[in-house]
Coordinates of C-alpha atoms in Angstrom, one line a residue:
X13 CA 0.0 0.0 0.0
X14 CA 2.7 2.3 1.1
X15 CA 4.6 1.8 -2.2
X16 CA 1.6 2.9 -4.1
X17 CA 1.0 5.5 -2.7
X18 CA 4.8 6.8 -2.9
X19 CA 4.4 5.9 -6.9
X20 CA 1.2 8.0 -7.0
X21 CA 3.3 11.0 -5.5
X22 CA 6.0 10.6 -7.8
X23 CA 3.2 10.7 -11.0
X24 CA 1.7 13.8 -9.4
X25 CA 5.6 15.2 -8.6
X26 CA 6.6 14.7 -12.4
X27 CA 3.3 16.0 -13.6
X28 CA 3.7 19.1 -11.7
X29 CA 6.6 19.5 -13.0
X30 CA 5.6 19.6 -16.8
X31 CA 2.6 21.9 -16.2
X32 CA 4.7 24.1 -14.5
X33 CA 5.8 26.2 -17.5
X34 CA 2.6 26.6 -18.5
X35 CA 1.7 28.0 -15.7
X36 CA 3.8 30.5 -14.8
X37 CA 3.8 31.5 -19.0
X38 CA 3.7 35.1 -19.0
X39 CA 0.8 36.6 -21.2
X40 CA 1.5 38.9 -24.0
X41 CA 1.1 42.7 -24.5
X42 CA -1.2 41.7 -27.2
X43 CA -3.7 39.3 -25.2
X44 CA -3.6 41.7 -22.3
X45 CA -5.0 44.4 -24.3
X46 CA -7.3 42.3 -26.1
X47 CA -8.7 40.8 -22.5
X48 CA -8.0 44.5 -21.1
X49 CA -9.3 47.0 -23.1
X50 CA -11.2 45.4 -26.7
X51 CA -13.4 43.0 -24.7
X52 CA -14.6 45.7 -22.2
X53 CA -15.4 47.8 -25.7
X54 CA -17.0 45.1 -27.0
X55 CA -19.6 44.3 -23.8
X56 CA -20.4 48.0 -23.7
X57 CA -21.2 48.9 -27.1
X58 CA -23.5 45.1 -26.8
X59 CA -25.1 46.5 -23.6
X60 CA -25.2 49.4 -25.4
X61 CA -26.6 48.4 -28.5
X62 CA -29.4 46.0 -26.2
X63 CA -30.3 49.5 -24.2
X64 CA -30.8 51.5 -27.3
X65 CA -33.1 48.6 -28.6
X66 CA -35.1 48.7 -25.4
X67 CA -35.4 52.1 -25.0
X68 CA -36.5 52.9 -28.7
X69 CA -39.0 50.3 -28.4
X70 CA -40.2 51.2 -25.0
X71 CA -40.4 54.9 -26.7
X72 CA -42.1 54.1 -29.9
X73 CA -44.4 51.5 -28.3
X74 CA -45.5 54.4 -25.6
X75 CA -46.3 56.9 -27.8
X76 CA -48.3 54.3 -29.9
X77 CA -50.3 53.6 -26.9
X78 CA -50.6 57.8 -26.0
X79 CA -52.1 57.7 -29.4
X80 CA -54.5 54.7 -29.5
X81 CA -56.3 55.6 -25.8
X82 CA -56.1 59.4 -27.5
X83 CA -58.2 57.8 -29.8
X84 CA -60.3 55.5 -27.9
X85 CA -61.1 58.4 -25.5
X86 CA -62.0 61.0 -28.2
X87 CA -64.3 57.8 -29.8
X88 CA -66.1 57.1 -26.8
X89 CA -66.1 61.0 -25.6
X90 CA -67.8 61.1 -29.2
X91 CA -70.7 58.6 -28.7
X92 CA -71.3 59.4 -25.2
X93 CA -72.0 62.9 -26.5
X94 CA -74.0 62.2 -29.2
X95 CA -76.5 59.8 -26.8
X96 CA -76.4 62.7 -24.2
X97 CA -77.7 64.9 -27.2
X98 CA -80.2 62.7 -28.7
X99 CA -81.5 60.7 -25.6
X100 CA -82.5 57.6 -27.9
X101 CA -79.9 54.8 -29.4
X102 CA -79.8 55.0 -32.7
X103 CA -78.1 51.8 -34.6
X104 CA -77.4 53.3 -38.0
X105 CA -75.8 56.0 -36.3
X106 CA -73.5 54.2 -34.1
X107 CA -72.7 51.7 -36.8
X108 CA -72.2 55.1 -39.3
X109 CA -69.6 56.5 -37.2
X110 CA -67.6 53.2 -36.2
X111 CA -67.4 52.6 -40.2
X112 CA -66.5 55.8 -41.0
X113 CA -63.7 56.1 -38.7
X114 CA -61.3 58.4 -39.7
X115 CA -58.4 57.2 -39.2
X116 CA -59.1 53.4 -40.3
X117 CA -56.1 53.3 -43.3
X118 CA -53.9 53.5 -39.5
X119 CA -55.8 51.5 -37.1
X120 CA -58.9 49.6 -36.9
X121 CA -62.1 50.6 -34.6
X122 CA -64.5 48.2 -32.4
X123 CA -67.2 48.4 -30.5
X124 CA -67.7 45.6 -27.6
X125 CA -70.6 44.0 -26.0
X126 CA -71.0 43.6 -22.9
X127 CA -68.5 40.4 -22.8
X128 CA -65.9 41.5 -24.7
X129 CA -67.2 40.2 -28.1
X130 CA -67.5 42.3 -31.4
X131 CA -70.2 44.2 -32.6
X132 CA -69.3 46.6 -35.1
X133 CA -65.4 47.2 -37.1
X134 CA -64.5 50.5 -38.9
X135 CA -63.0 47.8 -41.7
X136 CA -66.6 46.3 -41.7
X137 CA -65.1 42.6 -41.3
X138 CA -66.0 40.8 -38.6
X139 CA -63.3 38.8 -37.0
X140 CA -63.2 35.3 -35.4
X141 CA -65.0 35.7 -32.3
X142 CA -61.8 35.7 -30.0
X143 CA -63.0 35.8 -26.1
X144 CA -61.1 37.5 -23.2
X145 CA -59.0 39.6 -25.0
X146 CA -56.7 40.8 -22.2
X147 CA -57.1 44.4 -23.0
X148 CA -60.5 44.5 -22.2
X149 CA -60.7 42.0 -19.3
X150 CA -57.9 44.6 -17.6
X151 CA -59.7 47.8 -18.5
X152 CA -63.3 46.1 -16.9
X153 CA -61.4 45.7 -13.9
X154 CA -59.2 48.6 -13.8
X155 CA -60.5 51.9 -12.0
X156 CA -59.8 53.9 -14.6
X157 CA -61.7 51.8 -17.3
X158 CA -58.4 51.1 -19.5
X159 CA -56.4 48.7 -20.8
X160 CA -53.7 48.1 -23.5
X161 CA -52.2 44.9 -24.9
X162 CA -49.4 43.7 -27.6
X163 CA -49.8 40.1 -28.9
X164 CA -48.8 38.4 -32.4
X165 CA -51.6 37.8 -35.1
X166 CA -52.3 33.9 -34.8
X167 CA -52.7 33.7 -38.4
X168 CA -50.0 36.2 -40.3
X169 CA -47.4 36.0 -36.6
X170 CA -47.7 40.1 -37.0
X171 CA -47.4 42.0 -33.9
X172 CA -50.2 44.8 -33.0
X173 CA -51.2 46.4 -30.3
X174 CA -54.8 47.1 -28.5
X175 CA -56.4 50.0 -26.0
X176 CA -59.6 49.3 -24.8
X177 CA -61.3 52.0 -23.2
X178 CA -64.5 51.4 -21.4
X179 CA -68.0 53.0 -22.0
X180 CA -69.4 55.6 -19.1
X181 CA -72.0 53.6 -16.7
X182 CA -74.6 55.8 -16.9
X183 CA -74.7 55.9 -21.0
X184 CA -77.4 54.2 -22.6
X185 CA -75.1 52.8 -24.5
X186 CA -74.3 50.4 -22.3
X187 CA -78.3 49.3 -22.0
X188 CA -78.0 48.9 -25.5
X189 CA -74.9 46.2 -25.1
X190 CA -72.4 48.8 -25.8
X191 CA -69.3 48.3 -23.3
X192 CA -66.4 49.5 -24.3
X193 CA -64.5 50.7 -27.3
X194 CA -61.9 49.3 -28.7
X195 CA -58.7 50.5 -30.8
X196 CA -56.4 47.9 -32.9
X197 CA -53.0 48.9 -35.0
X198 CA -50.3 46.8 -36.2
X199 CA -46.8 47.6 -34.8
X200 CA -45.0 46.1 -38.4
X201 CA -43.8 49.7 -39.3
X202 CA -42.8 50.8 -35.4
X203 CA -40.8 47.3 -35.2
X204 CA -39.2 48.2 -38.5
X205 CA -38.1 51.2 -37.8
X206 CA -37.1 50.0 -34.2
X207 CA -34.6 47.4 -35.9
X208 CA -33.5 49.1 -38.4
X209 CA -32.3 52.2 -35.9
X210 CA -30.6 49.2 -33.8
X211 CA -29.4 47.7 -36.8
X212 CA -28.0 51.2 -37.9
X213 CA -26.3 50.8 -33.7
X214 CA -25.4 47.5 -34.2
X215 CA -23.3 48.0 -37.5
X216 CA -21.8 51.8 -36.3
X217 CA -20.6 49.5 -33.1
X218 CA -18.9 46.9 -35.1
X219 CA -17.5 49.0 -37.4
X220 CA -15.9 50.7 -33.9
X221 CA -14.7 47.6 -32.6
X222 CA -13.4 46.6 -36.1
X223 CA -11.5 49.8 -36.3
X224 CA -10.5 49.6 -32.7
X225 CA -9.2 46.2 -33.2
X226 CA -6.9 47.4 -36.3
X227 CA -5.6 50.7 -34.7
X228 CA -4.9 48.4 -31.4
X229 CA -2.8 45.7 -33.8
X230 CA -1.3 48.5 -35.0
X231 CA -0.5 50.3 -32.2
X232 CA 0.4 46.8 -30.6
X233 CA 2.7 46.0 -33.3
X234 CA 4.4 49.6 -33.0
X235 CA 5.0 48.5 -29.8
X236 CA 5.7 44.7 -29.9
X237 CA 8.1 44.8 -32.2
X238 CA 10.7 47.0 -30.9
X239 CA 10.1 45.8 -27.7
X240 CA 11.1 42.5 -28.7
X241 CA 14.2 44.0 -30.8
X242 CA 15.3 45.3 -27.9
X243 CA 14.8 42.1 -25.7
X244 CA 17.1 41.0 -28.4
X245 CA 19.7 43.4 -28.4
X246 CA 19.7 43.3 -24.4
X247 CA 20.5 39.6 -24.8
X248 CA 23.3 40.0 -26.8
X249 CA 24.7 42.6 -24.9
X250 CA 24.3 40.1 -21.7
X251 CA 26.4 37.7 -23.5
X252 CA 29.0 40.5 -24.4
X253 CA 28.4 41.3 -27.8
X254 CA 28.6 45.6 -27.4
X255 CA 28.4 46.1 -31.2
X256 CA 24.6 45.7 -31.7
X257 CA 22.6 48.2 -32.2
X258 CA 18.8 49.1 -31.7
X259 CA 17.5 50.4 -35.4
X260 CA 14.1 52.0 -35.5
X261 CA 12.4 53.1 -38.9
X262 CA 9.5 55.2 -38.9
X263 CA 9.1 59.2 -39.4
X264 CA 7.8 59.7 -35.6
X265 CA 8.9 56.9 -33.9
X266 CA 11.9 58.1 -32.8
X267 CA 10.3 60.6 -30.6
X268 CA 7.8 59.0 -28.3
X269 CA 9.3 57.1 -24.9
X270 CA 10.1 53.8 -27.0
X271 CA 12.4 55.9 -29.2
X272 CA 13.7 57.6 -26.5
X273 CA 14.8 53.6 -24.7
X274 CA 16.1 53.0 -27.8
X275 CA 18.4 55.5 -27.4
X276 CA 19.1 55.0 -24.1
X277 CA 19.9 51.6 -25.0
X278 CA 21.9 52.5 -27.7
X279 CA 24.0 54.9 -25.8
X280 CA 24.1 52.0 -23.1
X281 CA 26.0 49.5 -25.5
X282 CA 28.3 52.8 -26.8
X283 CA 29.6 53.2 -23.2
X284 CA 29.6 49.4 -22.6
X285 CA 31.9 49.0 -25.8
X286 CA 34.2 51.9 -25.1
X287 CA 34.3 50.6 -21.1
X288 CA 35.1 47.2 -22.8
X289 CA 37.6 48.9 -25.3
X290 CA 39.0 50.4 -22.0
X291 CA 39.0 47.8 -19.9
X292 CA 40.7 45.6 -22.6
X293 CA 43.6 48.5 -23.2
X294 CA 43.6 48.7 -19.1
X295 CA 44.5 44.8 -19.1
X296 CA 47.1 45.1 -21.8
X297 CA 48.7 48.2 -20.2
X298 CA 49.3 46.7 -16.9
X299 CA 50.6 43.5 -18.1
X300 CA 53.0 45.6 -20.2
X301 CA 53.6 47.9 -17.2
X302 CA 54.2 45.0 -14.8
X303 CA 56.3 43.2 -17.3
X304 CA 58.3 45.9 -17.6
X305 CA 59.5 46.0 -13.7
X306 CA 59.5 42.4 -13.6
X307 CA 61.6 41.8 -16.2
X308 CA 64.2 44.1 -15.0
X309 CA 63.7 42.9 -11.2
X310 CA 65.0 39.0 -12.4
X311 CA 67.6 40.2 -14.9
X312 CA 69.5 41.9 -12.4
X313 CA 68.8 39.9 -9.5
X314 CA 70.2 37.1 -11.5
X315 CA 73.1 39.1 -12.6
X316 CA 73.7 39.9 -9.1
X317 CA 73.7 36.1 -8.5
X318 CA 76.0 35.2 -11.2
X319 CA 78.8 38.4 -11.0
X320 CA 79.2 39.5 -7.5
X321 CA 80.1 41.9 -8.3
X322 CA 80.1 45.6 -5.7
X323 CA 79.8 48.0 -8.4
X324 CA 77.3 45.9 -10.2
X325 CA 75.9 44.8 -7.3
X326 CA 75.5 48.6 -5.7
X327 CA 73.9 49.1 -9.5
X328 CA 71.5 46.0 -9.8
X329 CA 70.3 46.6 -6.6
X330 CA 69.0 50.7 -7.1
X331 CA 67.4 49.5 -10.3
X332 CA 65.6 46.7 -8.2
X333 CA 64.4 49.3 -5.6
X334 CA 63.4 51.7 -8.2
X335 CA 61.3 49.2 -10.5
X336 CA 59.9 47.6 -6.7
X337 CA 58.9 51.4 -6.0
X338 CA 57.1 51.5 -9.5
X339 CA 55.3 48.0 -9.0
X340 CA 54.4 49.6 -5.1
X341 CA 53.1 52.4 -6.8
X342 CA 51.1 50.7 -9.3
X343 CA 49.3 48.4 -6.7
X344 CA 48.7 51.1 -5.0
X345 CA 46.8 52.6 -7.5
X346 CA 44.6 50.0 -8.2
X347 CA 43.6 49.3 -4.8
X348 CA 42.8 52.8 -4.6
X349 CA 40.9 53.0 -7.2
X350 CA 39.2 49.7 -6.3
X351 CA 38.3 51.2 -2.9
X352 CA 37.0 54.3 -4.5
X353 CA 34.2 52.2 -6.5
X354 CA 33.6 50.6 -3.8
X355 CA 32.7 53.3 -1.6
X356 CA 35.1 52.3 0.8
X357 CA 38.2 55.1 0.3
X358 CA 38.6 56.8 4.0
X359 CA 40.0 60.0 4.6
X360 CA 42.1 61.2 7.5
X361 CA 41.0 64.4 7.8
X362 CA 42.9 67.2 9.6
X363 CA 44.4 70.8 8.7
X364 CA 47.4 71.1 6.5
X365 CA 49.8 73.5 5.1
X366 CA 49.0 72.8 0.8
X367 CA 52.2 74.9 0.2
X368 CA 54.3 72.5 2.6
X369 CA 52.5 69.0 0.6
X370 CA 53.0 71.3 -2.9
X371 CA 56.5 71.8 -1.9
X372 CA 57.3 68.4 -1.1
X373 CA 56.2 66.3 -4.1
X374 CA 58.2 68.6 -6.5
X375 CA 60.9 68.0 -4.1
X376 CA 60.2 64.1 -5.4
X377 CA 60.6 64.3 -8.8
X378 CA 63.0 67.5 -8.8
X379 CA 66.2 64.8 -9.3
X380 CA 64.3 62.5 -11.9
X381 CA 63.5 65.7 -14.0
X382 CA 66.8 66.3 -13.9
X383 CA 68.1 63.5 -14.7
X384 CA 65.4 63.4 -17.8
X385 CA 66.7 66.5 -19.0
X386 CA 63.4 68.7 -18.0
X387 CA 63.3 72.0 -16.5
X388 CA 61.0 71.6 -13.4
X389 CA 60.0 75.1 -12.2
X390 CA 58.1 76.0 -8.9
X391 CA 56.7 79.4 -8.7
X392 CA 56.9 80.7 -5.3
X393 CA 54.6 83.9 -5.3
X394 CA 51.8 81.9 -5.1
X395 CA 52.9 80.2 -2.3
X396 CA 53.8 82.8 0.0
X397 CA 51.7 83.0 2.5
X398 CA 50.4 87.2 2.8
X399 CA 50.3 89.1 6.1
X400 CA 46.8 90.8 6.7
X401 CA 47.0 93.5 9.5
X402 CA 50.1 92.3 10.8
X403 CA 48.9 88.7 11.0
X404 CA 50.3 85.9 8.4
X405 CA 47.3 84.5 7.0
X406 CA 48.4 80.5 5.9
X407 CA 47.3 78.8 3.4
X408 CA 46.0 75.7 4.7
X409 CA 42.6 73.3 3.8
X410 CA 41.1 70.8 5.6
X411 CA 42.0 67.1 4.2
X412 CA 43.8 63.9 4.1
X413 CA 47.7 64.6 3.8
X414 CA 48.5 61.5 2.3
X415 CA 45.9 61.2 -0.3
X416 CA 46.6 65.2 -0.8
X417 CA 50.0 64.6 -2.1
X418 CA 49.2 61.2 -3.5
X419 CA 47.2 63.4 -6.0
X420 CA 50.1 66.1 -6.2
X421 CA 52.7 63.2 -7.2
X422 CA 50.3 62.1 -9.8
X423 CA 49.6 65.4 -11.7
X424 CA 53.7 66.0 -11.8
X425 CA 54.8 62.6 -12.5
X426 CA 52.1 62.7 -15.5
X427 CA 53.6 66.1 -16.5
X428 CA 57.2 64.5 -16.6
X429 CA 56.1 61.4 -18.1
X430 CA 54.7 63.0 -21.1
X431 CA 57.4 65.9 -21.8
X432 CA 60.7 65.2 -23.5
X433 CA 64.2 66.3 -22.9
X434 CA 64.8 70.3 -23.0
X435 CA 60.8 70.9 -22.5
X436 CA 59.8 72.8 -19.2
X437 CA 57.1 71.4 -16.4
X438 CA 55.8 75.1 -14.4
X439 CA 54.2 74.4 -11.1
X440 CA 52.6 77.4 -9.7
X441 CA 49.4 78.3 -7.1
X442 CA 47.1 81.8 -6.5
X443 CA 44.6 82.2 -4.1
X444 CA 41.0 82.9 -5.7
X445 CA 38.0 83.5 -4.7
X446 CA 35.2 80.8 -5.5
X447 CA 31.2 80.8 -5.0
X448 CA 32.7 83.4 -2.2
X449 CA 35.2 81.3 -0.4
X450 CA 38.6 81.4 -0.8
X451 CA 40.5 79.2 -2.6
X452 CA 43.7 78.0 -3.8
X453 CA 44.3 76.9 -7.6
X454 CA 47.4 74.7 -8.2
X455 CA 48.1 74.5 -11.5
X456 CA 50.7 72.0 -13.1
X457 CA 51.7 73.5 -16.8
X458 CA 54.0 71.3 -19.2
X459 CA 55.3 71.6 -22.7
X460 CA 54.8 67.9 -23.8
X461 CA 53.1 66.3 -26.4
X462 CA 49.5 67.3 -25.3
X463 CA 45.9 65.5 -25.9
X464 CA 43.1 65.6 -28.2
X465 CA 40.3 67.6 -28.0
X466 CA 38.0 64.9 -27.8
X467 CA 40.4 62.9 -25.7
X468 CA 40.0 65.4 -23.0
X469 CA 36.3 64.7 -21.3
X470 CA 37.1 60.9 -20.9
X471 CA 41.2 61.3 -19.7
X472 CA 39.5 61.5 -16.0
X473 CA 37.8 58.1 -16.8
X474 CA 38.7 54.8 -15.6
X475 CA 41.0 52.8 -17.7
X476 CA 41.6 55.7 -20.6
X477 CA 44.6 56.1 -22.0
X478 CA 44.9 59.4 -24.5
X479 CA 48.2 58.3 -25.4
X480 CA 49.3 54.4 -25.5
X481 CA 53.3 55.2 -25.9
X482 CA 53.8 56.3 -22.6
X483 CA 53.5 54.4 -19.3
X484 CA 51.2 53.6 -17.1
X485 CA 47.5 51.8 -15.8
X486 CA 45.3 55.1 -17.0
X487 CA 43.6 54.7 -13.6
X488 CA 45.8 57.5 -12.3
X489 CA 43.7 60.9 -12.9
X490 CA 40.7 58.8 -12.2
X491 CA 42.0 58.6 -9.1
X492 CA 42.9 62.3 -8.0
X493 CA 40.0 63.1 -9.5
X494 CA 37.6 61.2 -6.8
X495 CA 40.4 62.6 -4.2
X496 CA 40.3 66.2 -5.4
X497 CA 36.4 65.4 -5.2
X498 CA 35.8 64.2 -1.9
X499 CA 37.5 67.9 -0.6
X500 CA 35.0 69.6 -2.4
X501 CA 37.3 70.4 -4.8
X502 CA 37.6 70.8 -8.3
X503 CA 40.5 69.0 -10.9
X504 CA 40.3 70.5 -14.7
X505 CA 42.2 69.5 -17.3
X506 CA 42.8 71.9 -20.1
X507 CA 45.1 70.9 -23.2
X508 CA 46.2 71.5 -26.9
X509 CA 47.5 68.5 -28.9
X510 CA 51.9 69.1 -29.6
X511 CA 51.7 72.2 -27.5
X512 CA 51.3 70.6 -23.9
X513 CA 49.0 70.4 -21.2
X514 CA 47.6 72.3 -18.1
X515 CA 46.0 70.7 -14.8
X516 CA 44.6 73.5 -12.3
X517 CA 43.7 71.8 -8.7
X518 CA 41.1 74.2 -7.3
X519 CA 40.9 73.2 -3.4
X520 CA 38.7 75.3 -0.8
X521 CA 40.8 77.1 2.1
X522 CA 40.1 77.2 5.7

């Protein structure tokens, strides 16, 4: 028992299983609107359609019966008179007037006994006798003496309606077998006109649904399709491929929100691809960059090894120490600039001299300069701090000191790396005002071989690289520009391709 039971459960499990898909199938745009928007239409302009039916035929059928008890009144106001007038019955008379109805080409006149059965017709045919006829069995028992019916001819199926009005009490028409009188009309025309209004409804409707349906295909499609071209292009831009593109025809399209997602999407995958161009130049650079050290670090550590020689020895091991302070500095960088997306760069704030930090990291590259043949040149009027009233008034912001000069290193050794022999680096400061604060502007000037102009928005971006011939990661203005950021200040590169480059550092003073 058990073990059928357990089977049973695995049938259900594996069943389960395949309807599972099914189930959680997502509906389309298409048969939500259609469920949504064209089947709501649809049930309103039916109910609609229905109402205006009922509503023309309650109309039309009311003002038939205004007209037939009109009638019947006026007919037995008519013969009540004329018995009031003559105080006799006079047969010929009665059965003159009932056949010379008036109005007998639109409905037919009677004149009842006592029991509902005919006694006279304006068409002068007698019909079938036909008992009860529920007109006048309600207007005998109604207060007000009336009563109105619609049946179906038995014979042709045609629809009519009767009004039955009964004869006063006191006439002596009634002691004559006179009861009531009675009014007949066939409701063929009314019920024509009645469907052919609602047929007139009926078509106008489903000519609104039909264009309904093909501006909502349309519209759908509008919609449908680029959605599911750019489902596509999302896909292949998940699996890495940045070169697609979103193309949209149309003369309008472009400017309603889809056009404007296409573009988004579109300037997504340019980024993407240029990131990827980036990040692929990024990986290539520092392989070459840590090669470079590498390579130098095992040649002359083996050399040391095999010579041991002093002199040589003295030399191998400076180059070691100076390629160890490159691949130090290099790390360093990246881990920065790893904490820094991260959100997880802190700053040891406190208040420092910026002349004294300025001073220093030209004081760091003053002997490589040299030795690279280029004039590095501090101006010092900047930097002297100014006496106001007697009082020296120093020059000193609120910040990290390490990351402060880890930013200062950066600009110069940039402005070295990319001038050649004989050309001149000029480092110089002035104190400005900004948004009415006081501030200092640093600004690192050098003769080298420039950047393009439309290098210059993305040099500050991760992983760029304006010019591939000279080292380095291309992470490091990225850098000092998130430094020079978190102290509210401002890093602005300004440059002109073969005729060198200018970096002003604008930092606020205390």
């Amino acid at each position: 028992m058990r073990r059928r039971l357990k089977k049973a459960y695995r049938r259900l499990f594996r069943r389960a299983k395949l309807l599972k898909p099914k189930e959680v199938r997502a509906s389309s745009i298409a048969t939500r609107w259609f469920v949504n928007s064209f089947v709501v239409v649809a049930l309103i302009l039916l109910v609609l359609t229905v109402s205006v039916f009922f509503m023309l035929r309650q109309y039309y059928y009311g003002t038939v019966t205004q007209i037939l008890q009109s009638e019947a009144n006026t007919a037995a106001g008519i013969l009540s008179r004329h018995n009031d007038s003559r105080n006799s019955i006079d047969e010929n008379e009665i059965r003159r007037f009932v056949e010379e109805f008036d109005k007998k080409n639109l409905m037919e006149l009677m004149a009842l006994g006592e029991s509902g059965e005919i006694l006279l017709t304006s068409s002068g045919f007698k019909p079938p006798r036909e008992q009860n006829f529920p007109d006048f069995m309600q207007a005998s028992q109604s207060e007000r003496g009336t009563g109105n019916h619609i049946g179906r001819l038995k014979q042709s199926g045609e629809r009519y309606m009767a009004v039955t009005v009964m004869l006063p009490v006191s006439s002596d028409l009634q002691e004559s077998g006179y009861s009531a009188v009675r009014l007949v009309t066939s409701l063929q025309a009314v019920d024509n006109q009645i469907y052919t209004f609602t047929l007139f409804i009926g078509v106008f409707s489903l000519a609104t649904l039909l264009l309904l349906l093909l501006l909502g295909l349309y519209f759908i499609r509008s919609i449908v399709s680029p959605l599911r071209q750019i489902g596509n292009t999302a896909k292949r831009l998940a699996d890495g491929d940045f070169s697609v593109r979103i193309t949209r025809t149309g003369h309008k399209e472009h400017d309603d929100e889809i056009g404007e997602l296409c573009r988004i999407i579109n300037h997504m995958a340019d980024e993407l691809e240029v990131s990827e161009q980036m990040k692929n130049d990024f990986i290539s650079s520092v392989s070459h960059e840590l090669r470079t050290p590498l390579t130098a670090i095992k040649g002359w550590s083996e050399t040391v090894l095999e010579l041991r020689d002093d002199e040589m020895t003295e030399k191998g091991m400076k180059v070691i120490t100076t390629e160890t302070d490159r691949l130090t500095e290099m790390v360093e960088e990246l881990l920065d600039f790893s904490r820094i997306q991260g959100g997880q760069l802190s700053l040891q704030m406190t208040d420092l001299d910026i002349v004294e930090e300025l001073s220093s990291a030209v004081m760091v590259y003053a002997e490589r300069a040299n030795r690279e043949g280029i004039t590095l040149v501090l101006n010092h009027e900047g930097l002297t701090p100014k006496r106001a009233k007697g009082v020296v008034q120093p020059m000193k912001i609120h910040g990290d000191k390490h990351r402060i000069r880890q930013v200062f290193l950066n600009i110069i050794d940039n402005a070295i790396k990319y001038s050649d022999e004989g050309m001149v680096v000029r480092i110089g400061a002035a104190v400005k005002r900004v948004k009415g604060a006081r501030a200092i502007v640093i600004s690192v000037n050098d003769t080298g071989c420039g950047i393009a102009k439309s290098d210059i928005p993305k040099v500050k971006m991760k992983f760029y690289k304006s010019n591939n011939t000279r080292r380095g990661s291309g992470i490091g203005l990225a850098v000092a520009d998130e430094i020079i950021a978190l102290h509210s200040g401002e890093l602005v590169i300004k440059s002109e391709l073969g005729k060198g480059t200018t970096v002003d550092i604008t930092i606020p003073l205390i």
